[in-house]
Short mmCIF file of C-alpha atoms in Angstrom, two decimals:
data_model
loop_
_atom_site.label_atom_id
_atom_site.label_comp_id
_atom_site.label_asym_id
_atom_site.label_seq_id
_atom_site.Cartn_x
_atom_site.Cartn_y
_atom_site.Cartn_z
CA MET A 60 67.65 81.71 205.70
CA LEU A 61 68.75 84.74 207.68
CA CYS A 62 69.74 84.45 211.35
CA ILE A 63 68.56 87.28 213.61
CA LEU A 64 71.17 88.02 216.27
CA CYS A 65 69.17 90.39 218.47
CA GLY A 66 65.83 92.14 218.70
CA ALA A 67 63.70 94.51 220.78
CA SER A 68 60.08 94.72 221.83
CA LEU A 69 57.82 97.26 220.15
CA THR A 70 57.60 99.28 223.36
CA GLN A 71 61.35 99.94 223.46
CA ALA A 72 63.49 102.38 221.52
CA GLN A 73 64.66 100.75 218.29
CA THR A 74 68.35 100.41 217.48
CA VAL A 75 69.58 99.27 214.09
CA ASN A 76 71.77 96.19 214.32
CA GLN A 77 74.73 97.04 212.08
CA ASN A 78 75.71 93.35 211.86
CA LEU A 79 72.53 92.18 210.15
CA TRP A 80 72.84 91.12 206.53
CA VAL A 81 71.18 92.92 203.64
CA THR A 82 69.69 91.93 200.30
CA ASN A 83 70.44 93.30 196.84
CA GLY A 84 66.75 93.71 196.04
CA GLN A 85 63.30 94.25 197.51
CA VAL A 86 62.01 92.11 200.40
CA ASN A 87 58.27 91.41 200.13
CA ALA A 88 57.63 88.88 202.89
CA THR A 89 59.13 87.89 206.25
CA VAL A 90 58.32 85.14 208.75
CA VAL A 91 60.16 84.73 212.07
CA VAL A 92 60.31 81.28 213.66
CA GLY A 93 62.31 81.18 216.86
CA ASN A 94 65.68 82.79 216.16
CA THR A 95 65.37 82.45 212.39
CA ALA A 96 63.80 84.85 209.91
CA TYR A 97 62.66 83.61 206.50
CA ILE A 98 62.48 86.26 203.79
CA GLY A 99 61.25 86.37 200.23
CA GLY A 100 61.37 89.01 197.52
CA SER A 101 63.02 90.13 194.30
CA PHE A 102 66.63 89.82 195.47
CA THR A 103 69.31 87.44 194.21
CA GLU A 104 71.95 87.81 196.93
CA VAL A 105 72.16 88.23 200.69
CA GLY A 106 75.32 89.39 202.43
CA ALA A 107 76.94 91.48 205.11
CA ALA A 108 76.24 95.22 204.90
CA SER A 109 79.33 97.23 204.10
CA GLY A 110 78.06 100.65 205.07
CA GLN A 111 78.26 103.47 202.53
CA GLY A 112 82.01 103.76 202.25
CA VAL A 113 84.28 100.88 201.33
CA VAL A 114 87.92 100.26 200.46
CA LEU A 115 88.54 98.00 197.47
CA ASP A 116 91.80 96.69 196.15
CA THR A 117 92.57 97.63 192.56
CA ILE A 118 93.51 94.11 191.44
CA ILE A 119 90.33 92.05 191.87
CA GLY A 120 88.04 94.43 193.77
CA ASN A 121 87.94 92.72 197.18
CA ARG A 122 86.63 94.83 200.07
CA ASP A 123 88.62 95.62 203.20
CA ALA A 124 86.20 94.58 205.96
CA ALA A 125 88.22 96.44 208.61
CA PHE A 126 87.17 99.83 207.28
CA PRO A 127 84.57 101.44 209.61
CA LYS A 128 80.96 101.53 208.48
CA VAL A 129 79.55 104.89 207.44
CA ALA A 130 75.94 105.72 208.35
CA GLY A 131 74.95 107.91 205.41
CA SER A 132 76.22 108.83 201.99
CA VAL A 133 79.85 109.69 201.23
CA ASN A 134 80.46 112.19 198.44
CA ALA A 135 84.15 113.04 198.68
CA VAL A 136 87.40 111.63 200.01
CA VAL A 137 91.02 112.78 200.18
CA SER A 138 94.17 111.39 201.74
CA ASP A 139 95.10 112.76 205.16
CA GLY A 140 98.78 112.54 204.23
CA ASN A 141 99.50 109.88 206.86
CA GLY A 142 98.03 106.77 205.29
CA GLY A 143 94.48 107.58 206.34
CA TRP A 144 91.51 109.37 204.80
CA ILE A 145 89.26 112.37 205.26
CA ILE A 146 85.72 111.57 204.13
CA GLY A 147 82.92 114.05 203.51
CA GLY A 148 79.26 113.59 202.73
CA ASP A 149 75.82 113.42 204.25
CA PHE A 150 76.35 111.06 207.19
CA ASN A 151 75.94 111.25 210.96
CA ALA A 152 78.08 108.41 212.23
CA VAL A 153 81.27 106.57 211.27
CA GLY A 154 82.43 103.42 213.01
CA GLY A 155 79.73 103.90 215.65
CA LEU A 156 80.93 107.42 216.55
CA THR A 157 78.85 110.53 215.89
CA ARG A 158 80.33 112.40 212.95
CA ASN A 159 78.33 114.95 210.98
CA GLY A 160 79.47 115.42 207.40
CA LEU A 161 83.23 115.09 207.98
CA ALA A 162 85.38 112.41 209.57
CA ARG A 163 88.98 111.32 209.68
CA ILE A 164 89.80 107.64 209.40
CA LYS A 165 93.33 106.83 210.45
CA SER A 166 95.70 104.44 208.70
CA ASP A 167 94.80 101.73 211.24
CA LYS A 168 91.15 101.95 210.04
CA ASN A 169 89.97 103.55 213.29
CA VAL A 170 88.03 106.81 213.39
CA ASP A 171 90.08 109.70 214.81
CA THR A 172 88.31 110.37 218.10
CA MET A 173 89.81 113.88 218.43
CA TRP A 174 89.01 115.19 214.92
CA ASN A 175 85.40 116.32 214.55
CA PRO A 176 84.58 119.45 212.45
CA ASN A 177 80.84 118.81 212.96
CA VAL A 178 79.29 120.26 209.78
CA ASN A 179 75.53 120.87 209.66
CA GLY A 180 74.94 119.94 206.02
CA PRO A 181 76.22 117.65 203.27
CA LEU A 182 79.71 117.99 201.78
CA TYR A 183 80.37 117.46 198.08
CA ALA A 184 84.02 118.41 197.64
CA LEU A 185 87.27 118.16 199.60
CA LEU A 186 90.75 119.46 198.96
CA THR A 187 93.96 119.36 201.00
CA SER A 188 96.79 121.87 200.82
CA GLY A 189 99.55 121.75 203.38
CA ASN A 190 98.02 121.29 206.83
CA THR A 191 94.61 122.60 205.75
CA ILE A 192 91.59 120.80 204.37
CA TYR A 193 89.12 122.82 202.31
CA ALA A 194 85.50 121.69 202.11
CA GLY A 195 82.59 122.62 199.88
CA GLY A 196 78.97 121.62 200.08
CA ALA A 197 75.57 122.79 201.28
CA PHE A 198 76.08 123.83 204.90
CA SER A 199 75.93 126.94 207.06
CA MET A 200 77.65 125.95 210.31
CA VAL A 201 80.82 124.11 211.31
CA ASN A 202 82.48 123.22 214.64
CA GLY A 203 79.00 123.34 216.14
CA ASN A 204 78.54 127.12 216.14
CA VAL A 205 80.88 128.76 213.59
CA MET A 206 79.05 130.23 210.60
CA ARG A 207 80.42 129.14 207.22
CA ASN A 208 78.22 129.23 204.14
CA ASN A 209 79.02 126.32 201.80
CA LEU A 210 82.82 126.76 201.98
CA ALA A 211 85.14 126.26 204.93
CA ALA A 212 88.71 125.34 205.81
CA PHE A 213 89.88 123.20 208.73
CA ASN A 214 93.17 122.45 210.41
CA LEU A 215 94.13 118.95 209.31
CA THR A 216 95.45 118.12 212.77
CA THR A 217 92.75 119.55 215.04
CA GLY A 218 89.64 119.87 212.84
CA THR A 219 89.19 123.48 213.93
CA ALA A 220 87.82 125.92 211.34
CA SER A 221 90.25 128.58 210.11
CA SER A 222 89.32 132.19 209.35
CA TRP A 223 89.10 131.35 205.60
CA ASN A 224 85.51 132.24 204.71
CA PRO A 225 84.55 132.90 201.03
CA ASN A 226 80.85 132.91 201.98
CA ALA A 227 79.21 131.48 198.85
CA ASN A 228 75.42 131.89 198.63
CA GLY A 229 74.81 128.49 197.01
CA TRP A 230 76.18 124.99 197.30
CA VAL A 231 79.67 124.03 196.12
CA ASN A 232 80.40 120.92 194.05
CA GLY A 233 84.05 121.19 193.01
CA LEU A 234 87.38 122.43 194.36
CA VAL A 235 90.85 122.52 192.80
CA VAL A 236 94.01 124.38 193.76
CA SER A 237 96.84 125.89 191.77
CA GLY A 238 99.56 127.83 193.55
CA ASN A 239 97.94 130.27 195.97
CA THR A 240 94.50 130.12 194.40
CA ILE A 241 91.54 127.84 195.06
CA PHE A 242 89.05 127.48 192.19
CA VAL A 243 85.46 126.70 193.12
CA GLY A 244 82.48 125.49 191.10
CA GLY A 245 78.87 124.98 192.09
CA ASN A 246 75.47 126.65 192.16
CA PHE A 247 76.16 130.10 193.60
CA ASN A 248 76.07 133.63 192.20
CA VAL A 249 77.44 135.72 195.08
CA VAL A 250 80.63 135.25 197.13
CA ASN A 251 82.32 137.23 199.91
CA GLY A 252 78.88 138.53 200.79
CA SER A 253 78.43 140.89 197.84
CA ILE A 254 80.69 139.98 194.89
CA GLY A 255 78.88 138.56 191.85
CA ARG A 256 80.28 135.24 190.62
CA ASN A 257 78.11 132.95 188.53
CA TYR A 258 78.84 129.27 189.26
CA LEU A 259 82.64 129.68 189.13
CA ALA A 260 84.99 131.68 191.33
CA ALA A 261 88.57 131.79 192.56
CA PHE A 262 89.82 132.70 196.03
CA ASP A 263 93.09 133.53 197.70
CA ILE A 264 94.17 130.38 199.55
CA THR A 265 95.02 132.33 202.71
CA THR A 266 92.48 135.14 202.97
CA GLY A 267 89.46 133.67 201.15
CA THR A 268 89.06 136.90 199.18
CA ALA A 269 87.69 136.49 195.64
CA THR A 270 90.17 137.19 192.85
CA SER A 271 89.27 138.91 189.58
CA TRP A 272 89.00 135.50 187.84
CA ASN A 273 85.40 135.35 186.60
CA PRO A 274 84.36 132.97 183.77
CA ASN A 275 80.69 133.94 184.23
CA VAL A 276 78.95 130.63 183.46
CA ASN A 277 75.19 130.40 182.91
CA GLY A 278 74.56 127.05 184.62
CA GLY A 279 75.65 124.77 187.42
CA VAL A 280 79.23 123.49 187.57
CA ASN A 281 79.61 119.92 188.84
CA VAL A 282 83.33 119.31 188.56
CA LEU A 283 86.67 121.06 188.10
CA ALA A 284 90.11 119.91 187.03
CA VAL A 285 93.32 121.84 186.59
CA SER A 286 96.26 121.12 184.32
CA GLY A 287 99.09 123.56 183.76
CA SER A 288 97.66 126.96 182.90
CA THR A 289 94.13 125.69 182.26
CA VAL A 290 91.08 125.11 184.45
CA TYR A 291 88.56 122.60 183.04
CA ALA A 292 84.90 122.73 184.11
CA GLY A 293 82.05 120.30 183.57
CA GLY A 294 78.41 120.72 184.43
CA ALA A 295 75.06 121.72 182.97
CA PHE A 296 75.67 125.01 181.16
CA THR A 297 75.49 126.41 177.64
CA MET A 298 77.33 129.74 177.88
CA VAL A 299 80.55 131.08 179.41
CA ASN A 300 82.19 134.51 179.57
CA GLY A 301 78.71 135.94 179.18
CA SER A 302 78.25 135.15 175.49
CA THR A 303 80.54 132.30 174.37
CA THR A 304 78.74 129.02 173.60
CA ARG A 305 80.06 126.04 175.52
CA ASN A 306 77.84 123.02 176.09
CA ASN A 307 78.52 121.32 179.43
CA LEU A 308 82.32 121.34 179.08
CA ALA A 309 84.72 124.27 178.89
CA SER A 310 88.23 125.30 179.79
CA PHE A 311 89.56 128.65 180.97
CA ASP A 312 92.85 130.45 181.19
CA ILE A 313 93.98 130.08 184.79
CA THR A 314 94.96 133.76 185.00
CA THR A 315 92.33 135.65 183.01
CA GLY A 316 89.28 133.37 183.22
CA ASN A 317 88.79 133.67 179.46
CA ALA A 318 87.49 130.59 177.68
CA THR A 319 90.02 128.76 175.54
CA GLU A 320 89.28 127.29 172.11
CA TRP A 321 88.80 123.85 173.73
CA ASN A 322 85.18 122.89 173.00
CA PRO A 323 84.10 119.21 173.09
CA ASN A 324 80.41 120.23 172.73
CA VAL A 325 78.78 117.58 174.92
CA ASN A 326 75.01 117.06 174.58
CA SER A 327 74.17 116.54 178.27
CA SER A 328 75.59 117.14 181.73
CA VAL A 329 79.13 116.27 182.77
CA ARG A 330 79.56 114.93 186.31
CA THR A 331 83.22 114.00 186.56
CA LEU A 332 86.62 114.68 184.98
CA ALA A 333 90.04 113.06 185.16
CA VAL A 334 93.28 114.29 183.60
CA SER A 335 96.01 112.00 182.34
CA GLY A 336 98.82 113.49 180.27
CA SER A 337 97.33 115.11 177.18
CA THR A 338 93.91 113.49 177.65
CA ILE A 339 90.82 114.67 179.54
CA TYR A 340 88.42 111.88 180.52
CA ALA A 341 84.81 112.90 181.13
CA GLY A 342 81.77 111.10 182.53
CA GLY A 343 78.14 112.06 182.91
CA SER A 344 74.76 111.57 181.25
CA PHE A 345 75.72 112.49 177.68
CA THR A 346 75.35 110.36 174.56
CA SER A 347 77.20 112.43 171.95
CA VAL A 348 80.19 114.77 171.83
CA ASN A 349 81.74 117.16 169.34
CA GLY A 350 78.36 117.58 167.70
CA ASN A 351 77.61 114.09 166.40
CA ILE A 352 80.14 111.54 167.71
CA VAL A 353 78.42 108.84 169.76
CA ARG A 354 79.85 108.47 173.26
CA ASN A 355 77.59 106.97 175.90
CA ARG A 356 78.38 108.48 179.34
CA LEU A 357 82.16 108.25 178.97
CA ALA A 358 84.52 109.97 176.56
CA ALA A 359 88.11 111.12 176.21
CA PHE A 360 89.36 114.33 174.61
CA ASN A 361 92.64 115.84 173.53
CA SER A 362 93.42 118.35 176.29
CA THR A 363 94.60 121.02 173.82
CA ASN A 364 92.17 121.01 170.89
CA GLY A 365 89.20 119.07 172.32
CA THR A 366 89.08 116.43 169.59
CA THR A 367 87.53 113.11 170.60
CA ARG A 368 89.82 110.17 171.29
CA ALA A 369 88.96 106.69 169.99
CA TRP A 370 88.57 105.54 173.64
CA ASN A 371 84.92 104.47 173.99
CA PRO A 372 83.75 102.31 176.94
CA ASN A 373 80.08 102.65 175.85
CA VAL A 374 78.29 102.63 179.22
CA GLY A 375 74.58 101.96 179.71
CA GLY A 376 71.94 100.25 181.78
CA PHE A 377 69.05 102.44 182.91
CA SER A 378 66.84 105.02 181.21
CA PHE A 379 68.89 107.77 182.84
CA THR A 380 72.31 106.21 183.32
CA LEU A 381 75.08 108.31 184.84
CA VAL A 382 78.81 108.05 185.33
CA ASN A 383 79.45 110.00 188.53
CA THR A 384 83.14 109.53 189.21
CA LEU A 385 86.42 108.75 187.45
CA ALA A 386 90.01 108.15 188.42
CA VAL A 387 93.15 107.21 186.52
CA SER A 388 95.73 104.92 188.09
CA GLY A 389 98.60 103.58 186.02
CA GLY A 390 97.17 102.19 182.80
CA THR A 391 93.59 101.96 184.09
CA VAL A 392 90.58 104.27 184.23
CA TYR A 393 88.14 103.48 187.06
CA ALA A 394 84.49 104.57 186.78
CA GLY A 395 81.55 104.60 189.16
CA GLY A 396 77.89 105.45 188.67
CA ASP A 397 74.53 103.76 188.20
CA PHE A 398 75.26 101.72 185.08
CA THR A 399 74.84 97.96 184.61
CA PHE A 400 76.83 97.23 181.45
CA VAL A 401 79.85 98.55 179.57
CA ASN A 402 81.49 97.96 176.19
CA GLY A 403 77.98 97.49 174.87
CA SER A 404 77.25 94.16 176.56
CA SER A 405 79.65 93.33 179.42
CA THR A 406 77.89 93.27 182.79
CA ARG A 407 79.35 95.68 185.32
CA ASN A 408 77.16 96.88 188.17
CA ARG A 409 77.99 100.50 189.11
CA LEU A 410 81.76 100.00 189.06
CA ALA A 411 84.12 99.19 186.21
CA ALA A 412 87.71 99.58 185.11
CA PHE A 413 88.93 100.21 181.57
CA ASP A 414 92.23 100.05 179.77
CA LEU A 415 93.56 103.60 179.56
CA THR A 416 94.36 103.28 175.86
CA THR A 417 91.77 100.93 174.37
CA GLY A 418 88.73 101.50 176.58
CA ILE A 419 88.23 97.75 176.91
CA VAL A 420 86.83 96.69 180.30
CA THR A 421 89.19 94.80 182.61
CA ALA A 422 88.38 91.81 184.83
CA TRP A 423 88.04 94.09 187.88
CA ASN A 424 84.41 93.70 189.00
CA PRO A 425 83.39 94.67 192.57
CA ASN A 426 79.67 94.31 191.68
CA ALA A 427 78.16 97.10 193.82
CA ASN A 428 74.42 96.87 194.52
CA GLY A 429 73.89 100.63 194.87
CA ASP A 430 74.82 103.74 192.97
CA VAL A 431 78.43 104.89 193.27
CA TYR A 432 78.72 108.60 193.91
CA LEU A 433 82.10 109.79 195.21
CA TRP A 434 81.67 112.87 193.05
CA ARG A 435 84.75 114.24 191.38
CA HIS A 436 87.33 112.49 193.50
CA GLN A 437 89.71 109.60 193.13
CA ILE A 438 88.23 106.13 193.40
CA ALA A 439 91.25 104.04 192.45
CA LEU A 440 91.94 103.08 196.05
CA TYR A 441 88.78 104.26 197.77
CA LEU A 442 85.31 103.49 196.46
CA LEU A 443 81.98 104.61 197.81
CA GLU A 444 78.53 103.29 197.12
CA GLU A 445 74.96 103.96 198.15
CA CYS A 446 73.89 100.72 199.80
CA SER A 447 76.10 97.70 200.32
CA LEU A 448 78.60 95.59 198.47
CA LEU A 449 77.59 91.96 198.11
#
């Protein structure tokens, strides 16, 4: 039985009641009697809607109900440096306030009413450096009327766009920074208006001018990571540096852009990477690595020579299962995606945590009822999902 708290006649404008509960499956029939609605369908649970961005504790996975509801998908999140968060995605409201694509949520869980970059398209990547936040996605305008194609930078205090403007001609999926350089991956082939850069580029952190770094990849880049003098890239490509074979994973010298010998040879796309010490953790849609080693959607590699670690969470569930996001915290690797089981047979719906060394699933089990995206960003303290958490 589901209680209806308010309603409107068919002749009035319709407003979604954010307090109504949701189901974890399809509703096929409804009957309203007085103030009560009876529903039937293929669901197994009914509960309060969380919105599409939630905070979960890392011990047992409980949700912080004080976090404001997000109306739309969230694809990226970074700390604001003051106990709060900057979230980016494809949403138009947060906590009841109009916010297009970018919002700041303060440490007290309230939306910052003064910070509103107002981006006209979805964001897929965020990065902070000093008092600046860098954003990548599929947009053409920020601050209402400032042209910025797929890359922009904002003052972390005011939300005002800076003059930094790399002007990429295709969407951006990944951002990392090292020193005074920002490395960018996505689905572009021209930057700064006229400079050819296929799927990977590097820019001066102050001017936005493209550097000479040019790995020249032949397919889309979904995620970047940086460690020491190496930039790691994952995506859906087969060639780098113009003629060097690299299947879906590669690493490049941070100065020259030349591919290193690191070559895990993954048989399908890579969506997310996490670095911990001498290990690179990767997630995606793949089922084998290093030619013939079975690894279903999650794998770990030596960061120097690319050999496969014994770590093997063995993720599955659907005909096209994906791991979309990873994060390492302490001795635990957190994963999100659209899977339903791990370790071969342990039920975990879209979110799971694994021992960093053994790959054995922990008791942490938030049980999300929609796909977890949060592409390429930390999920250890902040987890995002498509529908609601029941």
